[in-house]
Coordinates of C-alpha atoms in Angstrom, one line a residue:
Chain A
X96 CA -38.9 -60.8 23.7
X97 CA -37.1 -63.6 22.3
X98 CA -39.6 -65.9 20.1
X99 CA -39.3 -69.0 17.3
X100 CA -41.4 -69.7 15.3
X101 CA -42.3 -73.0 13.4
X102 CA -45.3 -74.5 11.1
X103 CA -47.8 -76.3 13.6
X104 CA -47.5 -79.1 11.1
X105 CA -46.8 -80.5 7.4
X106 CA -47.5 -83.3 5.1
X107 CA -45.5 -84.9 2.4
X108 CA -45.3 -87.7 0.5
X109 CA -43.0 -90.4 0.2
X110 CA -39.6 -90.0 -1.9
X111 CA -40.8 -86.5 -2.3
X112 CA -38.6 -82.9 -0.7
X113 CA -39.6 -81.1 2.1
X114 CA -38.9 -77.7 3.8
X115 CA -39.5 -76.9 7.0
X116 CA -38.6 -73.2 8.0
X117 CA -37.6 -71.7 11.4
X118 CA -37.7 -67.8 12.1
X119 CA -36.2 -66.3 15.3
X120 CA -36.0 -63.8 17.2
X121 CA -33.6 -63.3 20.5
X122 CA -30.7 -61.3 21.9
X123 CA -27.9 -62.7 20.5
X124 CA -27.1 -65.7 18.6
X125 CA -24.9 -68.6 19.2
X126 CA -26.2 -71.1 16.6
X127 CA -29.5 -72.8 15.5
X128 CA -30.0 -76.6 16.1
X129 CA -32.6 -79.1 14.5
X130 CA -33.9 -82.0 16.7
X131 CA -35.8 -85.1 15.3
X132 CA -38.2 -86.0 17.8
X133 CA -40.3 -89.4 17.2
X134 CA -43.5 -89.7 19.0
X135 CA -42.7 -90.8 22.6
X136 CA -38.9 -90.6 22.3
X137 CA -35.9 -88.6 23.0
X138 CA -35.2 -85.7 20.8
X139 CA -31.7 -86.7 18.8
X140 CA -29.7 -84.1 17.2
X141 CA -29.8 -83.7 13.4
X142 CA -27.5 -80.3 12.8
X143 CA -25.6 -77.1 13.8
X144 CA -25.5 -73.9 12.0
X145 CA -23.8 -71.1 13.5
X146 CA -22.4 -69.6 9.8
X147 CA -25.0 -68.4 6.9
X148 CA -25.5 -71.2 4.3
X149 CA -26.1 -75.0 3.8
X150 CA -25.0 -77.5 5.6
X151 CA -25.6 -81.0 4.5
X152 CA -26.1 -84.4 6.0
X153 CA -26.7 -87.2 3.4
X154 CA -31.0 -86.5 2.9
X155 CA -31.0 -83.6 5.5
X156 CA -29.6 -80.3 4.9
X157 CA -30.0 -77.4 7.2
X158 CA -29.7 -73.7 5.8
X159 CA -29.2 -70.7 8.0
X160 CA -29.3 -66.4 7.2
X161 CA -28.4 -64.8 10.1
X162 CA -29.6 -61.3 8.9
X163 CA -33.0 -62.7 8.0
X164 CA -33.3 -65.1 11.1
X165 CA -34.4 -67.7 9.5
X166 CA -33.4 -71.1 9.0
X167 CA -34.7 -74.2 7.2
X168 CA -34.8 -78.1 7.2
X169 CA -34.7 -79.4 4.0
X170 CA -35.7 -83.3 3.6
X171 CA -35.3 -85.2 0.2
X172 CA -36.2 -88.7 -0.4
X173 CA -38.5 -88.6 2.3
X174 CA -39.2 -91.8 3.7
X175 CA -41.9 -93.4 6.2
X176 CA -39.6 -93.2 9.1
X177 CA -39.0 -89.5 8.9
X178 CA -42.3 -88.8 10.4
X179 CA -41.4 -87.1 13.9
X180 CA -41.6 -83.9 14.9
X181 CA -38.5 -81.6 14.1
X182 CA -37.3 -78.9 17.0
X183 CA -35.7 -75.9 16.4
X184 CA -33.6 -74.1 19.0
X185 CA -31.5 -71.3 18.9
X186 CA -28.7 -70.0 21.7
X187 CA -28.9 -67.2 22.3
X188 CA -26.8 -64.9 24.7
X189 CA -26.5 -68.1 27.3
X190 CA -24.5 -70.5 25.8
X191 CA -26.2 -72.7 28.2
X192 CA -29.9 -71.9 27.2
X193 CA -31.6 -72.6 24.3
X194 CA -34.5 -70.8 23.2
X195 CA -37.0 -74.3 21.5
X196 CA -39.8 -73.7 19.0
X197 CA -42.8 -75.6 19.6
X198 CA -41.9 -78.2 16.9
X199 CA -43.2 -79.4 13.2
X200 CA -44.9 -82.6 13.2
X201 CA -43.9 -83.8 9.8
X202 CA -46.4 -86.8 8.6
X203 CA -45.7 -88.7 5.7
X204 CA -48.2 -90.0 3.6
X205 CA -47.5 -93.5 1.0
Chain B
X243 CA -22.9 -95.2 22.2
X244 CA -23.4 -92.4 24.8
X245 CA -26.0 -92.8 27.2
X246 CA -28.3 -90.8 29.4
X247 CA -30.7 -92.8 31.3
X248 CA -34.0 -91.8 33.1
X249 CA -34.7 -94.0 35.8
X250 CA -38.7 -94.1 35.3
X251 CA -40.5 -94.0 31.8
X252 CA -44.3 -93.9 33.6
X253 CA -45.3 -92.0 36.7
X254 CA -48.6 -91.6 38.7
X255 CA -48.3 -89.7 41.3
X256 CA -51.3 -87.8 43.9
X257 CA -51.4 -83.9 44.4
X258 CA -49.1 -83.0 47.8
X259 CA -46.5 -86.3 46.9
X260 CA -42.9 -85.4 46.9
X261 CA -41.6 -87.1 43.7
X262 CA -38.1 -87.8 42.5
X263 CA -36.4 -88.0 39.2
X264 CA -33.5 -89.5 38.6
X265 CA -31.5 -89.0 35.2
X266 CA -27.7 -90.9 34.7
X267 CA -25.4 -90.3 31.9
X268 CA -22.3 -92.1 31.2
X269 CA -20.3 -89.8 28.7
X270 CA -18.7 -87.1 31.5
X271 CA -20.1 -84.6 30.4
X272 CA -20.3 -81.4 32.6
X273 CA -24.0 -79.7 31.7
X274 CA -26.9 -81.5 32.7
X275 CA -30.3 -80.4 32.2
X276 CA -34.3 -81.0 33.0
X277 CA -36.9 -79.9 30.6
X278 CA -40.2 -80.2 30.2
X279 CA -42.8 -80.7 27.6
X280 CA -45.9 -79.9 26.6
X281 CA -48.3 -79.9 23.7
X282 CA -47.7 -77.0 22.0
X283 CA -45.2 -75.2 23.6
X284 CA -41.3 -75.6 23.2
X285 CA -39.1 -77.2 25.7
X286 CA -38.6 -75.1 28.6
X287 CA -36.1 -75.2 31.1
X288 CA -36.7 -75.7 34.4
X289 CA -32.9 -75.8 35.9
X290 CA -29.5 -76.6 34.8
X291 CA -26.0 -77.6 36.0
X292 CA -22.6 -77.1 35.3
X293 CA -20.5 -79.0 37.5
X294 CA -20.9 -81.0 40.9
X295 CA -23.2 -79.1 43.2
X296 CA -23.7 -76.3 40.8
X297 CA -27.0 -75.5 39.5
X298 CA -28.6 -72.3 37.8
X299 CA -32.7 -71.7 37.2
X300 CA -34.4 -72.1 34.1
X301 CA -37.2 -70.3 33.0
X302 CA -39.5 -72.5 35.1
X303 CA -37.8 -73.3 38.6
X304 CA -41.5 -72.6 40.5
X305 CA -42.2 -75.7 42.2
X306 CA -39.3 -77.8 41.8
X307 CA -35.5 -78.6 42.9
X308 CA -32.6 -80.2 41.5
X309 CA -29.8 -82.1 42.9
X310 CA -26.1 -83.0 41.5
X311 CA -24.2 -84.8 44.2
X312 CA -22.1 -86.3 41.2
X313 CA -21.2 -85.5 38.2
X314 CA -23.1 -88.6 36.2
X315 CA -26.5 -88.0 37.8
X316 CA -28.4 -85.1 38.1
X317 CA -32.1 -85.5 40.3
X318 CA -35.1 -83.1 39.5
X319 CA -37.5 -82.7 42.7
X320 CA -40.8 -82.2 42.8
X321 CA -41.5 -81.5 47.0
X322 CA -45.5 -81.1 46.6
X323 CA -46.3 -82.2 43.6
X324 CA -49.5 -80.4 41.6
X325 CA -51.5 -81.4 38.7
X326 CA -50.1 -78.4 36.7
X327 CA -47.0 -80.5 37.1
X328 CA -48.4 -83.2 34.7
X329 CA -46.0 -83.2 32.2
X330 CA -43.2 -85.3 30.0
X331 CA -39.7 -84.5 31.8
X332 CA -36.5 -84.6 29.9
X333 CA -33.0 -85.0 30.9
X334 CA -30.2 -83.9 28.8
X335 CA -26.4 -83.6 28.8
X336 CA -23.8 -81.8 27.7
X337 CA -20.3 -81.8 26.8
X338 CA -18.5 -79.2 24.9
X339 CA -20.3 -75.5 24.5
X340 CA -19.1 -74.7 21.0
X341 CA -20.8 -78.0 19.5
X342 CA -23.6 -77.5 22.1
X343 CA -25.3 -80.4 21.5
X344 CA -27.7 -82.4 23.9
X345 CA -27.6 -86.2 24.4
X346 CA -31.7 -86.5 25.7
X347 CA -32.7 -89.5 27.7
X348 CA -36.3 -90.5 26.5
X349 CA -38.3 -89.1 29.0
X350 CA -40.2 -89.4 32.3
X351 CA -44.3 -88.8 31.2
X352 CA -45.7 -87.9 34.9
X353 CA -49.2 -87.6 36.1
X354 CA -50.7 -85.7 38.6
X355 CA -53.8 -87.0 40.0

């Protein structure tokens, strides 16, 4: 079956780094996407791998291995607003479907 | 700033109410979609559409219908609804498959009493 998997949830401090990993499993592969999702508000899209490596985005990078399916979020500088839950998603054979994880909930402690 | 707009944040609805929800983007994009979600799980798809008229199941079409009469709005249907229905519903849109990425609107939390 096609599966992605995510930690439950993490906690980091402020100005600190943070990883958070995605592994996946599915027939075929299109890309992986990372959502930020703050608590009672619309997912908003944070990146797009569809090549191995790192990608960065000023204090987020996202990091993809196709032969390991795996991917990670990495956060630096971490501040009080980054607390949200972040989604990963991967298409799969669909280029209309994604296949979601069931999100980390990142907390962020002063 | 691209826009997708659900037309109700809050619902309360009884068990056997026909419900409708409306979602309106602004950015002419082709896909539309309807998710929901729940604690612990990831999104799941309930159906999809590509153009005017055109719709395709999710993974979760039991119990609901969907309606694109234009390309800007896109109207998920609940005809009886059930408490297993309580849920948050998400709208999203589309525009180009090789970026793939979804503009959301922010949500429709429904109960089921």
């Amino acid at each position: 079956g096609q599966n992605i998997d995510q930690p439950t949830e993490m906690t980091a401090t402020e100005g600190a780094i943070v990883q958070i990993n995605c592994t996946y499993q599915t027939s075929g592969f299109n890309g992986l996407f990372w959502y930020q999702q703050h608590a009672g508000e619309a997912p908003t899209f944070l990146s797009y791998n569809v090549l191995d490596g790192l990608e960065e985005k000023g204090r987020f990078s996202s990091f993809l291995s196709r032969s390991k399916g795996y991917s990670y979020l990495l956060l630096k500088e971490l501040q009080m607003k980054d607390s949200a839950s972040y989604l990963c998603a991967v298409s799969g054979s669909s280029n209309y479907q994604l296949i979601w994880g069931a999100g980390t909930k990142l907390i962020i402690k002063p | 700033d691209v826009k997708v707009t659900q037309s109700s944040r809050y619902l309360v609805k009884r068990t056997g109410e026909k419900v409708f929800l409306e979602c309106v983007q602004d950015m002419d994009h082709e896909n539309m979609f309807w998710y929901r979600q729940d604690p612990g799980l990831g999104l799941r798809l309930i159906y999809f559409s590509y153009d005017v008229k055109m719709k395709e199941k999710g993974d979760i079409p039991e119990g609901y219908s969907v309606s694109r009469e234009k390309k800007e709005r896109f109207s998920l249907i609940l005809e009886s609804a059930s408490t297993n229905q309580t849920s948050m519903y998400l709208c999203a849109s589309q525009g180009f498959i090789s970026t793939g990425e979804l503009f959301f609107g922010e949500g429709s939390r429904l109960t089921v009493l």
